[in-house]
Tab-separated table of C-alpha atoms in Angstrom:
chain	number	residue	atom	x	y	z
A	1	MET	CA	26.486	-18.030	5.530
A	2	PRO	CA	27.836	-14.637	4.016
A	3	ASP	CA	30.708	-12.944	5.420
A	4	THR	CA	29.857	-9.863	7.544
A	5	GLN	CA	32.526	-7.419	7.986
A	6	HIS	CA	32.424	-4.946	10.970
A	7	SER	CA	34.370	-1.821	11.303
A	8	GLU	CA	33.251	-1.408	15.134
A	9	PRO	CA	33.294	-4.099	17.638
A	10	LEU	CA	29.740	-5.860	17.796
A	11	ASP	CA	27.374	-4.885	20.878
A	12	PRO	CA	26.183	-7.997	22.723
A	13	PHE	CA	22.890	-8.242	20.838
A	14	GLU	CA	24.698	-8.297	17.515
A	15	GLU	CA	27.630	-10.817	18.735
A	16	ARG	CA	24.666	-13.226	20.103
A	17	LEU	CA	22.603	-12.892	16.713
A	18	ALA	CA	26.128	-13.639	14.865
A	19	ALA	CA	26.781	-16.346	16.770
A	20	GLY	CA	23.501	-17.933	16.066
A	21	LEU	CA	23.556	-17.293	12.592
A	22	HIS	CA	27.102	-18.854	12.391
A	23	ASP	CA	25.777	-22.120	14.056
A	24	ALA	CA	22.742	-22.294	11.706
A	25	GLY	CA	24.800	-21.815	8.737
A	26	ASN	CA	26.559	-25.050	9.386
A	27	ALA	CA	23.608	-26.755	8.449
A	28	PHE	CA	23.140	-25.493	4.763
A	29	GLU	CA	24.803	-23.853	2.055
A	30	THR	CA	24.144	-19.970	1.459
A	31	ASP	CA	22.657	-18.844	-2.123
A	32	ARG	CA	25.041	-16.337	-2.918
A	33	ALA	CA	22.936	-14.785	-5.717
A	34	ALA	CA	20.581	-13.773	-3.078
A	35	LEU	CA	23.032	-11.075	-1.994
A	36	ALA	CA	21.955	-9.333	-4.791
A	37	THR	CA	18.341	-9.874	-4.510
A	38	ALA	CA	15.911	-6.988	-4.343
A	39	GLY	CA	13.291	-6.913	-1.578
A	40	ALA	CA	9.794	-6.352	-2.384
A	41	LEU	CA	7.844	-3.739	-0.424
A	42	LYS	CA	4.110	-3.823	-0.797
A	43	GLY	CA	2.588	-0.645	-0.156
A	44	ARG	CA	-1.239	-1.144	0.370
A	45	ARG	CA	-2.161	2.345	0.403
A	46	SER	CA	-5.883	3.673	-0.124
A	47	LEU	CA	-5.938	0.955	-2.941
A	48	LEU	CA	-7.953	3.468	-5.307
A	49	ARG	CA	-5.270	5.263	-7.343
A	50	ARG	CA	-2.422	3.399	-5.295
A	51	ARG	CA	-4.488	0.773	-3.950
A	52	ASN	CA	-3.383	-2.959	-4.789
A	53	ALA	CA	-0.030	-1.647	-6.161
A	54	ALA	CA	3.201	-2.779	-5.199
A	55	VAL	CA	5.677	-0.290	-4.251
A	56	MET	CA	9.231	-2.070	-5.164
A	57	SER	CA	12.301	-0.718	-3.781
A	58	GLY	CA	15.225	-2.463	-5.378
A	59	ALA	CA	18.567	-2.619	-3.258
A	60	ALA	CA	21.488	-5.284	-2.534
A	61	GLY	CA	19.348	-6.960	0.751
A	62	ILE	CA	21.165	-9.188	3.196
A	63	ALA	CA	20.558	-12.707	2.425
A	64	LEU	CA	20.429	-14.075	6.073
A	65	VAL	CA	19.366	-17.649	5.433
A	66	GLY	CA	19.963	-19.358	1.994
A	67	VAL	CA	17.324	-20.491	-0.183
A	68	GLY	CA	17.628	-23.982	0.412
A	69	GLY	CA	18.153	-23.578	4.480
A	70	ALA	CA	15.749	-22.780	7.473
A	71	LEU	CA	16.558	-21.447	10.820
A	72	LEU	CA	14.450	-22.676	13.809
A	73	LEU	CA	14.500	-20.227	16.423
A	74	PRO	CA	13.500	-20.474	19.840
A	75	SER	CA	10.693	-18.679	21.627
A	76	GLY	CA	10.339	-15.994	23.782
A	77	SER	CA	8.657	-12.863	25.375
A	78	PRO	CA	8.190	-11.174	21.915
A	79	GLY	CA	7.058	-7.677	23.289
A	80	THR	CA	9.854	-7.269	25.807
A	81	GLN	CA	12.726	-9.262	23.963
A	82	ALA	CA	11.853	-7.288	20.459
A	83	SER	CA	11.986	-3.875	22.190
A	84	ARG	CA	15.037	-4.822	24.058
A	85	ALA	CA	16.817	-6.321	20.957
A	86	THR	CA	16.335	-2.897	19.026
A	87	SER	CA	17.267	-0.769	21.619
A	88	THR	CA	20.326	-2.460	22.283
A	89	SER	CA	21.175	-2.376	18.558
A	90	ALA	CA	20.051	1.113	17.991
A	91	SER	CA	21.936	2.541	21.171
A	92	ALA	CA	23.310	5.956	20.278
A	93	THR	CA	26.765	7.209	21.404
A	94	SER	CA	25.313	10.732	20.168
A	95	SER	CA	21.936	12.541	19.902
A	96	ALA	CA	21.179	10.515	16.471
A	97	PRO	CA	20.101	6.873	16.923
A	98	ALA	CA	22.564	4.157	15.747
A	99	PRO	CA	21.622	2.474	12.492
A	100	VAL	CA	19.700	-1.057	13.035
A	101	SER	CA	20.972	-3.419	10.742
A	102	GLY	CA	18.836	-6.161	8.786
A	103	GLU	CA	20.004	-8.786	10.564
A	104	ALA	CA	18.613	-7.042	13.936
A	105	LEU	CA	15.227	-6.440	12.229
A	106	PHE	CA	15.101	-9.999	11.199
A	107	ARG	CA	15.716	-11.043	14.808
A	108	VAL	CA	12.935	-8.918	16.231
A	109	LEU	CA	10.396	-10.047	13.460
A	110	THR	CA	11.057	-13.882	14.963
A	111	LEU	CA	10.618	-12.562	18.331
A	112	LEU	CA	7.107	-11.147	17.535
A	113	VAL	CA	5.908	-13.864	14.918
A	114	GLY	CA	7.154	-16.736	17.010
A	115	ASP	CA	7.981	-20.399	16.717
A	116	GLY	CA	8.524	-21.813	13.347
A	117	ALA	CA	11.079	-22.535	10.789
A	118	TYR	CA	12.343	-19.211	8.786
A	119	SER	CA	13.883	-19.634	5.253
A	120	LYS	CA	14.566	-17.673	2.302
A	121	VAL	CA	15.315	-14.459	4.361
A	122	GLU	CA	16.175	-10.962	3.036
A	123	ALA	CA	16.523	-7.887	5.187
A	124	ARG	CA	17.553	-4.535	4.790
A	125	GLY	CA	18.548	-2.150	7.578
A	126	THR	CA	18.397	1.478	8.035
A	127	ASP	CA	22.368	1.392	7.569
A	128	GLU	CA	21.820	1.030	4.038
A	129	GLY	CA	20.048	4.535	3.010
A	130	LEU	CA	17.034	2.946	1.920
A	131	SER	CA	13.313	2.022	2.995
A	132	PRO	CA	14.403	-0.971	5.382
A	133	TYR	CA	12.283	-4.265	5.156
A	134	VAL	CA	12.571	-8.278	5.914
A	135	HIS	CA	10.958	-10.818	3.827
A	136	VAL	CA	10.909	-14.242	5.025
A	137	VAL	CA	9.064	-17.725	4.663
A	138	PHE	CA	7.756	-18.702	7.785
A	139	ASP	CA	6.274	-22.356	8.486
A	140	ASP	CA	4.827	-23.135	12.034
A	141	GLY	CA	4.284	-26.599	11.013
A	142	LYS	CA	0.783	-25.873	9.286
A	143	GLY	CA	2.035	-24.599	5.924
A	144	LYS	CA	4.516	-22.098	4.458
A	145	SER	CA	3.774	-18.344	4.306
A	146	ALA	CA	5.335	-15.126	2.996
A	147	VAL	CA	5.910	-12.837	5.494
A	148	GLU	CA	7.080	-9.026	4.916
A	149	LEU	CA	7.664	-6.283	7.066
A	150	SER	CA	8.444	-2.526	5.601
A	151	LEU	CA	9.227	0.533	7.794
A	152	GLY	CA	9.082	4.054	6.547
A	153	ARG	CA	7.723	7.362	7.188
A	154	VAL	CA	4.896	9.659	5.974
A	155	GLU	CA	3.878	13.167	6.315
A	156	PRO	CA	1.959	13.858	9.763
A	157	GLY	CA	-1.476	14.474	8.927
A	158	SER	CA	-1.152	14.056	5.149
A	159	ASP	CA	-3.691	12.490	2.805
A	160	GLU	CA	-1.183	9.645	2.571
A	161	ALA	CA	-0.849	8.988	6.211
A	162	ARG	CA	-4.963	9.129	6.490
A	163	GLN	CA	-5.338	7.083	3.320
A	164	THR	CA	-2.733	4.170	4.387
A	165	THR	CA	-4.854	3.654	7.431
A	166	THR	CA	-8.284	3.903	5.573
A	167	CYS	CA	-10.205	0.565	4.605
A	168	PRO	CA	-10.578	0.513	0.965
A	169	ALA	CA	-14.147	0.704	-0.919
A	170	LYS	CA	-15.072	-2.547	-1.916
A	171	VAL	CA	-16.277	-1.382	-5.357
A	172	PHE	CA	-12.704	-1.302	-6.194
A	173	THR	CA	-11.059	-4.315	-4.050
A	174	HIS	CA	-12.155	-7.595	-2.926
A	175	TYR	CA	-11.638	-8.238	0.648
A	176	ASP	CA	-13.375	-10.169	3.797
A	177	ALA	CA	-12.936	-7.681	6.548
A	178	CYS	CA	-11.111	-4.584	7.250
A	179	ARG	CA	-11.059	-2.918	10.589
A	180	THR	CA	-9.295	0.590	11.398
A	181	SER	CA	-8.837	1.537	15.242
A	182	ARG	CA	-6.753	3.752	17.111
A	183	LEU	CA	-4.355	3.228	19.989
A	184	ALA	CA	-3.682	5.003	23.417
A	185	ASP	CA	-0.831	6.687	22.144
A	186	GLY	CA	-2.895	8.054	18.956
A	187	SER	CA	-1.460	5.600	16.311
A	188	VAL	CA	-4.069	4.384	13.838
A	189	VAL	CA	-3.705	0.756	12.781
A	190	MET	CA	-5.694	-0.791	9.806
A	191	VAL	CA	-6.107	-4.830	9.682
A	192	LEU	CA	-7.196	-5.793	6.242
A	193	GLN	CA	-8.145	-9.374	5.211
A	194	GLY	CA	-7.876	-9.275	1.580
A	195	TYR	CA	-6.611	-11.302	-1.436
A	196	GLU	CA	-3.187	-10.802	-3.552
A	197	TYR	CA	-5.174	-10.739	-6.832
A	198	PRO	CA	-7.877	-8.193	-6.882
A	199	ASP	CA	-9.624	-10.038	-9.410
A	200	ARG	CA	-9.830	-13.300	-7.416
A	201	ARG	CA	-8.514	-15.526	-10.347
A	202	VAL	CA	-6.426	-17.292	-7.501
A	203	ASP	CA	-7.689	-17.056	-3.834
A	204	THR	CA	-4.213	-16.275	-2.512
A	205	LYS	CA	-4.929	-14.524	0.817
A	206	LEU	CA	-3.147	-11.185	1.792
A	207	TRP	CA	-3.511	-10.036	5.348
A	208	SER	CA	-2.115	-6.843	6.247
A	209	ALA	CA	-1.578	-4.225	9.128
A	210	GLU	CA	-0.470	-0.795	8.236
A	211	LEU	CA	-0.114	1.520	11.201
A	212	VAL	CA	0.653	5.265	11.447
A	213	THR	CA	1.950	7.135	14.340
A	214	PRO	CA	0.833	10.850	15.083
A	215	GLN	CA	4.858	11.436	14.204
A	216	GLY	CA	4.364	9.569	10.749
A	217	GLN	CA	6.161	6.504	11.689
A	218	HIS	CA	4.718	3.958	9.266
A	219	VAL	CA	4.819	0.125	10.074
A	220	GLY	CA	3.602	-2.325	7.281
A	221	ILE	CA	3.390	-5.950	8.140
A	222	SER	CA	1.881	-8.565	5.473
A	223	GLU	CA	1.110	-12.415	5.380
A	224	TRP	CA	0.139	-14.833	2.693
A	225	ASN	CA	-1.245	-18.249	2.793
A	226	ALA	CA	1.551	-19.239	0.363
A	227	ALA	CA	5.070	-19.287	0.102
A	228	ALA	CA	5.398	-16.396	-2.124
A	229	GLU	CA	3.199	-13.391	-3.091
A	230	LYS	CA	2.492	-14.670	-6.589
A	231	ASP	CA	2.770	-17.667	-8.797
A	232	ALA	CA	3.005	-19.855	-5.845
A	233	PRO	CA	0.606	-22.767	-4.539
A	234	ILE	CA	-1.767	-22.042	-1.622
A	235	THR	CA	-0.006	-24.028	1.225
A	236	ARG	CA	-2.668	-23.397	3.942
A	237	SER	CA	-6.336	-21.944	4.457
A	238	GLN	CA	-5.185	-18.944	6.321
A	239	PRO	CA	-2.082	-17.027	6.848
A	240	PRO	CA	-0.475	-17.956	10.214
A	241	LEU	CA	-0.990	-14.864	12.094
A	242	SER	CA	-4.531	-13.792	13.268
A	243	PRO	CA	-5.803	-10.055	12.552
A	244	ALA	CA	-5.261	-9.537	16.533
A	245	GLN	CA	-1.643	-10.735	16.044
A	246	LEU	CA	-1.070	-8.829	13.134
A	247	ARG	CA	-2.015	-5.577	14.772
A	248	LYS	CA	0.199	-6.449	17.991
A	249	VAL	CA	3.147	-6.987	15.722
A	250	ALA	CA	2.739	-3.842	13.821
A	251	ALA	CA	2.315	-1.797	17.211
A	252	ASP	CA	5.349	-3.094	19.045
A	253	THR	CA	7.648	0.062	19.649
A	254	ALA	CA	10.602	-1.662	18.501
A	255	TRP	CA	9.754	-0.709	15.004
A	256	ARG	CA	9.374	2.933	15.611
A	257	ASP	CA	12.786	3.270	17.217
A	258	ALA	CA	14.361	1.657	14.150
A	259	ILE	CA	12.159	4.242	11.838
A	260	ASP	CA	13.805	6.995	14.193
A	261	ALA	CA	17.267	5.362	12.965
A	262	MET	CA	16.483	6.036	9.339
A	263	PRO	CA	18.092	8.547	7.466
A	264	VAL	CA	16.317	11.566	7.062
A	265	ASP	CA	15.549	12.799	3.237
A	266	PRO	CA	16.454	16.395	3.199
A	267	ASN	CA	14.015	17.092	0.352
A	268	SER	CA	11.240	15.988	2.334
A	269	PRO	CA	8.721	18.265	3.945
A	270	VAL	CA	9.040	18.012	7.698
A	271	THR	CA	5.694	19.183	8.157
A	272	PRO	CA	2.181	18.916	5.999
A	273	PRO	CA	1.859	22.000	3.805
A	274	SER	CA	-1.282	24.135	5.323
A	275	PRO	CA	-3.588	25.077	2.735
A	276	SER	CA	-4.202	28.999	2.575
A	277	SER	CA	-7.495	30.525	3.112
A	278	THR	CA	-7.997	31.182	-0.667
A	279	GLU	CA	-7.086	27.215	-1.365
A	280	ALA	CA	-9.103	25.355	1.110
A	281	THR	CA	-8.930	21.533	-0.161
A	282	VAL	CA	-11.983	20.418	-1.675
A	283	SER	CA	-13.199	16.739	-2.015
A	284	VAL	CA	-13.675	15.290	-5.115
A	285	THR	CA	-16.564	13.064	-4.321
A	286	SER	CA	-18.320	16.025	-2.652
A	287	THR	CA	-18.142	18.225	-6.050
A	288	LEU	CA	-18.905	15.109	-7.823
A	289	ARG	CA	-22.240	14.598	-6.254
A	290	THR	CA	-23.145	17.982	-6.893
A	291	LEU	CA	-22.634	17.745	-10.663
A	292	LEU	CA	-24.689	14.229	-11.154
A	293	PRO	CA	-27.674	14.681	-13.129
A	294	LYS	CA	-31.231	14.332	-11.747
A	295	GLY	CA	-33.190	11.197	-11.624
A	296	LEU	CA	-30.066	8.971	-10.185
A	297	THR	CA	-30.378	6.935	-6.780
A	298	LEU	CA	-26.732	6.963	-4.984
A	299	SER	CA	-25.912	3.827	-3.662
A	300	GLU	CA	-22.468	4.410	-2.471
A	301	ALA	CA	-19.869	7.266	-2.493
A	302	GLY	CA	-16.089	7.659	-1.940
A	303	ASP	CA	-13.918	9.335	0.554
A	304	THR	CA	-15.220	12.984	1.625
A	305	GLU	CA	-11.669	13.986	2.267
A	306	ASP	CA	-9.761	13.031	-0.664
A	307	SER	CA	-8.843	16.186	-3.129
A	308	GLU	CA	-7.737	14.087	-5.921
A	309	PHE	CA	-9.601	10.918	-6.602
A	310	GLY	CA	-13.571	10.437	-6.044
A	311	TYR	CA	-16.315	8.024	-6.856
A	312	VAL	CA	-20.007	7.352	-6.798
A	313	VAL	CA	-22.142	4.294	-7.666
A	314	VAL	CA	-25.766	5.583	-9.003
A	315	ASP	CA	-28.941	3.689	-10.201
A	316	ASP	CA	-31.341	5.351	-12.699
A	317	GLY	CA	-33.588	2.245	-12.178
A	318	LYS	CA	-32.067	0.231	-14.842
A	319	GLY	CA	-29.047	-1.041	-12.995
A	320	ARG	CA	-25.961	0.246	-11.134
A	321	THR	CA	-23.267	2.351	-12.489
A	322	LEU	CA	-19.806	3.396	-11.248
A	323	VAL	CA	-18.894	6.938	-11.774
A	324	GLN	CA	-15.134	7.804	-10.734
A	325	VAL	CA	-13.030	10.911	-11.345
A	326	ASN	CA	-9.207	12.075	-10.861
A	327	VAL	CA	-8.336	15.537	-10.350
A	328	GLN	CA	-4.841	16.240	-10.914
A	329	ALA	CA	-2.697	19.448	-10.914
A	330	ASP	CA	0.323	20.512	-12.995
A	331	MET	CA	0.024	17.768	-15.754
A	332	SER	CA	1.583	20.354	-18.466
A	333	ASP	CA	4.670	18.340	-18.629
A	334	VAL	CA	3.053	14.926	-19.817
A	335	GLU	CA	0.040	16.669	-21.823
A	336	GLY	CA	1.929	15.705	-24.885
A	337	GLN	CA	1.634	11.986	-23.806
A	338	LEU	CA	-1.794	12.098	-22.628
A	339	PHE	CA	-3.653	14.137	-25.687
A	340	GLY	CA	-2.701	13.378	-29.123
A	341	SER	CA	-2.984	15.927	-32.063
A	342	ASP	CA	-6.469	14.489	-32.764
A	343	ALA	CA	-7.499	16.215	-29.194
A	344	GLU	CA	-10.520	18.757	-29.533
A	345	VAL	CA	-9.203	22.188	-28.233
A	346	LEU	CA	-11.892	24.535	-26.996
A	347	SER	CA	-11.820	28.387	-27.323
A	348	ASP	CA	-10.304	28.893	-23.699
A	349	GLY	CA	-7.502	26.436	-24.684
A	350	THR	CA	-8.563	23.336	-22.729
A	351	LYS	CA	-8.014	20.100	-24.546
A	352	VAL	CA	-10.866	17.283	-24.580
A	353	ALA	CA	-10.277	13.620	-25.342
A	354	GLU	CA	-13.197	11.041	-25.245
A	355	HIS	CA	-12.683	7.327	-25.361
A	356	GLN	CA	-15.403	4.210	-25.289
A	357	GLY	CA	-14.313	0.705	-25.055
A	358	PRO	CA	-14.033	-2.416	-22.981
A	359	GLY	CA	-13.408	-2.390	-19.380
A	360	GLU	CA	-9.843	-2.896	-17.859
A	361	LYS	CA	-10.446	-5.162	-14.808
A	362	GLY	CA	-11.959	-8.182	-16.409
A	363	GLY	CA	-15.684	-7.749	-15.596
A	364	SER	CA	-17.875	-9.827	-18.217
A	365	GLY	CA	-19.531	-7.449	-20.659
A	366	VAL	CA	-18.141	-4.080	-18.949
A	367	VAL	CA	-17.464	-1.075	-20.872
A	368	MET	CA	-15.754	2.096	-20.238
A	369	TRP	CA	-16.744	5.804	-21.306
A	370	THR	CA	-14.326	8.486	-20.396
A	371	VAL	CA	-14.061	12.175	-21.087
A	372	ASP	CA	-10.494	13.416	-20.279
A	373	THR	CA	-9.778	17.099	-20.156
A	374	ILE	CA	-6.688	19.331	-19.308
A	375	ARG	CA	-6.930	23.366	-18.760
A	376	THR	CA	-4.234	25.513	-19.706
A	377	ASP	CA	-2.765	25.713	-16.202
A	378	GLY	CA	-2.098	22.056	-16.403
A	379	ARG	CA	-5.130	20.928	-14.458
A	380	ARG	CA	-6.226	17.428	-15.347
A	381	VAL	CA	-10.072	16.203	-14.888
A	382	VAL	CA	-10.849	12.735	-16.242
A	383	ILE	CA	-14.171	11.167	-15.536
A	384	SER	CA	-14.878	7.454	-16.595
A	385	ALA	CA	-18.474	5.629	-16.129
A	386	PHE	CA	-18.772	1.942	-16.060
A	387	ASN	CA	-22.296	-0.219	-16.964
A	388	SER	CA	-21.569	-1.925	-13.622
A	389	GLY	CA	-21.272	-0.983	-10.157
A	390	ALA	CA	-17.497	-2.419	-10.259
A	391	GLN	CA	-15.104	-2.678	-12.689
A	392	ASP	CA	-14.358	-6.373	-11.992
A	393	THR	CA	-18.028	-7.798	-11.848
A	394	THR	CA	-20.435	-8.561	-14.535
A	395	ALA	CA	-22.296	-5.734	-16.426
A	396	THR	CA	-25.457	-4.719	-14.845
A	397	ARG	CA	-26.808	-2.769	-18.062
A	398	LYS	CA	-26.073	-2.167	-21.880
A	399	SER	CA	-24.487	1.195	-21.263
A	400	PRO	CA	-23.451	3.281	-18.499
A	401	ALA	CA	-26.349	5.516	-16.914
A	402	LEU	CA	-24.380	8.739	-17.822
A	403	THR	CA	-24.130	9.816	-21.386
A	404	MET	CA	-21.028	11.029	-23.029
A	405	LYS	CA	-22.586	14.354	-23.042
A	406	GLN	CA	-23.163	14.213	-19.254
A	407	LEU	CA	-19.638	13.061	-18.499
A	408	ARG	CA	-18.232	15.952	-20.843
A	409	GLU	CA	-20.248	18.624	-18.789
A	410	ILE	CA	-19.026	17.156	-15.626
A	411	ALA	CA	-15.533	17.072	-16.714
A	412	LEU	CA	-15.704	20.702	-18.113
A	413	SER	CA	-17.443	22.057	-14.961
A	414	PRO	CA	-15.976	25.309	-13.522
A	415	LYS	CA	-16.121	23.720	-9.756
A	416	TRP	CA	-13.107	21.788	-10.531
A	417	ARG	CA	-11.201	25.185	-10.464
C-alpha cells in the first residue's frame, strides 16, 4: 500500500479506514505506477454538443488498492454510515468545511454500493484542488464492473444544470431507457440506461445517474457491464446497480457534504447571469422551425430552451431528414481556422462556407450537407442536413430534403441576430 503522510492527527474515521487499508494491503503488492494515473471523469451532459463526450481531468490520484489486488469490505447500513463517514471526515474547526480525502470518498462509495470485491481503485479528494472522483472495479460475484463517481458544481438555474439532467434525444444517442425525476428537496436526477459506444459497435452498457441540487451541487454515478469503459470484454449482462439503486446512490447527502468542501473557483460566477430585457434567450429549435420551407412534415424537434443548439427531423414524403443548427457567439478568435481564403464574403462582411460529403457517424449511405456562416460581430451559425433521420442509421433517401440553397437561406436569416 502507498504510504500516507499526515501533518495532523487522524480523526476516528480516518484511523479506522487507514487500519483497514493497511490490513488489506498485506495481501498484495501495490502498483506504484498507479499513483501517477489520472482518473477519468465521464461527463454525460446534454449529449448533443457535449453528449457522449468524456470530460477528462488529469491529476495524480491516490491508488488505494493495487492493480492486482482486491479489497473485500463488509456490509453496513449505507445511507446512515455513508453520511456519518463524510461528516466525520469533513468536520470543520472553522466556518469552511474541512477537506474530504479520496480515501473517505472511496469508503463512502463502498458503503453505498454494497458487498463485493473492490480492485483497481483510484480516488481524488477535495483536498487536491481538482474535481473529486472515485473509480473502481467492483465484483459482486456476478462479474466485474467499472464504477465511477464524479463530484462538481454547476451554476444553479443555468443551461448546463438543466441539460445535465435532461434525457438525450434518441436521434443522437442510443439508449434503452431514461427518466428524469425531482426529489423532495428540489434536486433533479436523471437515470440513463445507455451504451458506451454511440454506434453500438460493441454492446458495452453504460448506466448513469446525474443529480443536480438547487444549490448547483452535481453528483454523477456511472457503471458498466465490463471491467473498463472501453476495450474490455463484457463480463455480465447488466451493470450491478439497478436504476433505482443508482438513483439512491446519487441522492445520498454524503456527496453534497463533500462538494461543499471543494475549493471555490474565484473566477466562477456565483449566480447565473440574468438576460436583460433586450437580450432575452431565444430557442434555436424554435427559430429553426419558423425558417423551414413549406411542405415538410415535422416528426421530431429538439430542446425548446436551448439557446445554442437545435434540431428537427422532417419528411417531405420521400424519407426522413435530420436538420441541426449550432449558434455560437464571439467566434472571431477562431474565424481563421474555420473559414479559409476560399470562403465567400458577402457585401455585409459575412463569410459563408459550404460543404457536401459523407456523414460522420457511420450510417450506411448517409451524406451531410452543411452551410457555415460567421458575421462580422463573431456570431456563427452552422446548419447541417442529412439524408436520414439520424446520423448513425441507414440513409432513407438519396439526398437531404432541404437543398443547399434552402440551408443557406436559413443560416443567413436575420432571425439569428
